[in-house]
Amino acid sequence: RRIKFNIMMMILLLATLFQSTMSGSFSVREYGAVGDGTTDDTAAFEAAIAEVKKLGAGIVLVPAEGNYLIRPINLTSSLELYIQGGAKISGFADVKAWPVIPGVPSYGQGRDHGAHSPRYTSLLHGEHLINVTIRGDGNNSVLDGKGSYWWELHDSKEEDKTRGHLIEFMYSSDIKIHDISMVDSPFW
């Protein structure tokens, strides 16, 4: 009887571990994202991404009916960023919120201020990653870079670094982006 009980407990434990390992979906709302278009939701995105990284794979869910304001974030390998229909991820319209990174000489980044000049990072960024998917439900799954803010800075000569992109992956492979609408990139 005791052996049967121990075996049953072991099966239950393994089933629980298997289920938690397989779930791997992390809603940014569960980590504090508000999605009102004015609150900084960056920390919630970063926390959900950290959970995916800790688990080794998973989905970061951006729920519908929200406008999630974020500073640039770094993605991780084996991640799916799922922007549900009706959701929008918007970048901050403030240069102070965008980290500066070195220009990349291999493909001429830093073009606004010389081929090797510093530049702002992209809104969604990744380096040395594998197996990343950014997907949505079509045109109403939106990634918005607040480009007009950046274009005005550029046109008025007030910027001193190259503007960032909406999405940029460097030294990465197995990247998929589909069924999202990308609007108003700071740079192309």
Coordinates of C-alpha atoms in Angstrom, one line a residue, residues 19-188:
Q19 CA 2.2 20.7 -16.9
S20 CA 4.0 23.7 -15.5
T21 CA 6.9 23.3 -17.9
M22 CA 4.6 23.0 -20.9
S23 CA 2.3 25.9 -20.0
G24 CA 5.0 28.6 -20.7
S25 CA 2.6 31.4 -21.5
F26 CA 3.2 34.7 -19.7
S27 CA 0.7 37.5 -20.0
V28 CA 2.3 40.9 -19.5
R29 CA -0.8 41.9 -17.5
E30 CA 0.1 39.2 -14.9
Y31 CA 3.4 41.1 -14.4
G32 CA 1.8 44.5 -13.9
A33 CA 1.2 45.9 -17.4
V34 CA -1.7 48.4 -17.5
G35 CA -2.0 48.9 -21.2
D36 CA -3.5 52.4 -20.9
G37 CA -1.0 54.1 -23.3
T38 CA 0.4 56.3 -20.6
T39 CA 1.8 54.0 -18.0
D40 CA 5.3 52.6 -18.5
D41 CA 4.7 48.9 -19.0
T42 CA 8.4 48.1 -19.7
A43 CA 9.0 46.3 -16.4
A44 CA 6.1 43.9 -17.0
F45 CA 7.4 43.0 -20.5
E46 CA 10.9 42.5 -19.1
A47 CA 9.6 40.3 -16.3
A48 CA 7.6 38.1 -18.7
I49 CA 10.7 37.8 -21.0
A50 CA 12.8 36.8 -17.9
E51 CA 10.3 34.0 -17.1
V52 CA 10.6 32.7 -20.7
K53 CA 14.4 32.8 -20.4
K54 CA 14.3 31.0 -17.1
L55 CA 12.0 28.3 -18.4
G56 CA 14.0 28.0 -21.6
A57 CA 11.1 28.7 -24.0
G58 CA 7.7 30.3 -23.9
I59 CA 5.2 32.8 -25.0
V60 CA 4.9 36.4 -23.9
L61 CA 1.3 37.3 -24.4
V62 CA 0.3 40.9 -25.1
P63 CA -3.5 40.9 -24.4
A64 CA -6.1 42.5 -26.7
E65 CA -7.6 45.9 -26.0
G66 CA -4.5 47.6 -24.6
N67 CA -2.0 50.1 -25.7
Y68 CA 1.2 49.1 -23.9
L69 CA 3.8 51.9 -23.7
I70 CA 7.4 50.5 -23.5
R71 CA 11.0 51.6 -23.6
P72 CA 13.2 49.4 -25.9
I73 CA 13.4 45.8 -24.7
N74 CA 15.7 43.0 -25.4
L75 CA 14.2 39.7 -26.4
T76 CA 15.5 36.2 -25.6
S77 CA 15.9 33.0 -27.5
S78 CA 13.1 30.5 -27.9
L79 CA 10.5 33.2 -27.4
E80 CA 7.2 33.9 -29.1
L81 CA 5.9 37.5 -28.6
Y82 CA 2.2 37.2 -29.3
I83 CA 0.4 40.5 -29.8
Q84 CA -3.3 39.7 -29.7
G85 CA -5.7 41.4 -32.1
G86 CA -6.7 44.8 -30.7
A87 CA -3.4 45.2 -28.8
K88 CA -0.8 47.8 -29.5
I89 CA 2.8 48.1 -28.3
S90 CA 4.0 51.7 -28.5
G91 CA 7.5 53.1 -28.0
F92 CA 8.2 56.1 -25.8
A93 CA 8.4 59.4 -27.7
D94 CA 11.4 60.5 -25.6
V95 CA 15.1 60.1 -26.6
K96 CA 16.0 59.6 -22.9
A97 CA 14.0 56.4 -22.8
W98 CA 16.0 54.8 -25.7
P99 CA 19.5 53.4 -24.9
V100 CA 22.4 54.3 -27.1
I101 CA 24.4 51.5 -28.7
P102 CA 27.4 51.5 -31.0
G103 CA 27.0 51.7 -34.8
V104 CA 27.5 48.5 -36.7
P105 CA 30.1 49.0 -39.5
S106 CA 29.1 45.8 -41.3
Y107 CA 25.9 47.3 -42.6
G108 CA 26.4 51.0 -42.2
Q109 CA 24.2 51.7 -39.1
G110 CA 24.6 55.1 -37.7
R111 CA 23.7 56.6 -41.1
D112 CA 22.3 59.9 -39.8
H113 CA 25.6 60.9 -38.3
G114 CA 28.3 58.9 -40.0
A115 CA 28.7 55.2 -40.7
H116 CA 30.1 54.3 -37.4
S117 CA 28.4 56.8 -35.1
P118 CA 26.3 55.7 -32.1
R119 CA 22.6 55.0 -32.5
Y120 CA 19.5 54.4 -30.5
T121 CA 18.6 50.8 -30.0
S122 CA 15.5 49.3 -31.6
L123 CA 12.1 49.1 -29.8
L124 CA 12.3 45.3 -30.0
H125 CA 15.9 44.2 -30.0
G126 CA 17.9 40.9 -30.0
E127 CA 21.5 39.8 -30.4
H128 CA 22.8 36.3 -30.8
L129 CA 19.3 34.8 -30.5
I130 CA 17.7 31.7 -32.1
N131 CA 14.1 30.7 -32.5
V132 CA 12.2 34.0 -32.0
T133 CA 8.7 34.6 -33.3
I134 CA 6.9 37.9 -33.2
R135 CA 3.3 37.4 -34.3
G136 CA -0.2 38.7 -34.1
D137 CA -3.7 38.4 -35.4
G138 CA -3.3 40.7 -38.5
N139 CA -3.5 44.4 -39.0
N140 CA -5.0 45.1 -35.6
S141 CA -1.9 43.7 -33.8
V142 CA 0.2 46.8 -33.8
L143 CA 3.8 47.7 -33.1
D144 CA 4.1 51.6 -33.1
G145 CA 7.5 53.3 -33.0
K146 CA 6.0 56.9 -32.6
G147 CA 7.9 57.9 -35.7
S148 CA 6.6 61.4 -36.0
Y149 CA 8.4 62.4 -32.8
W150 CA 11.7 61.1 -34.2
W151 CA 11.2 62.5 -37.7
E152 CA 10.6 66.0 -36.2
L153 CA 13.8 65.7 -34.2
H154 CA 15.7 64.6 -37.3
D155 CA 14.2 67.3 -39.5
S156 CA 15.0 70.1 -36.9
K157 CA 18.6 68.8 -36.5
E158 CA 18.0 68.3 -32.8
E159 CA 19.0 64.7 -32.7
D160 CA 22.7 63.8 -32.4
K161 CA 22.5 60.0 -32.9
T162 CA 20.9 57.7 -35.5
R163 CA 17.3 56.9 -34.8
G164 CA 16.4 53.3 -33.8
H165 CA 14.3 50.8 -35.7
L166 CA 11.1 49.1 -34.7
I167 CA 12.6 45.6 -34.7
E168 CA 16.2 44.6 -35.1
F169 CA 17.9 41.2 -34.7
M170 CA 21.7 41.0 -35.0
Y171 CA 23.7 37.8 -35.3
S172 CA 20.5 35.8 -34.9
S173 CA 18.8 32.9 -36.7
D174 CA 15.4 31.3 -37.1
I175 CA 13.5 34.6 -36.7
K176 CA 9.9 34.8 -37.8
I177 CA 7.7 38.0 -37.9
H178 CA 4.2 37.7 -39.2
D179 CA 0.6 38.9 -38.9
I180 CA 1.4 42.2 -37.2
S181 CA 1.1 45.8 -38.4
M182 CA 4.3 47.8 -38.0
V183 CA 3.7 51.6 -38.0
D184 CA 5.8 54.8 -37.6
S185 CA 9.2 53.3 -37.2
P186 CA 11.7 56.0 -36.0
F187 CA 14.1 54.8 -38.7
W188 CA 14.1 52.2 -41.5

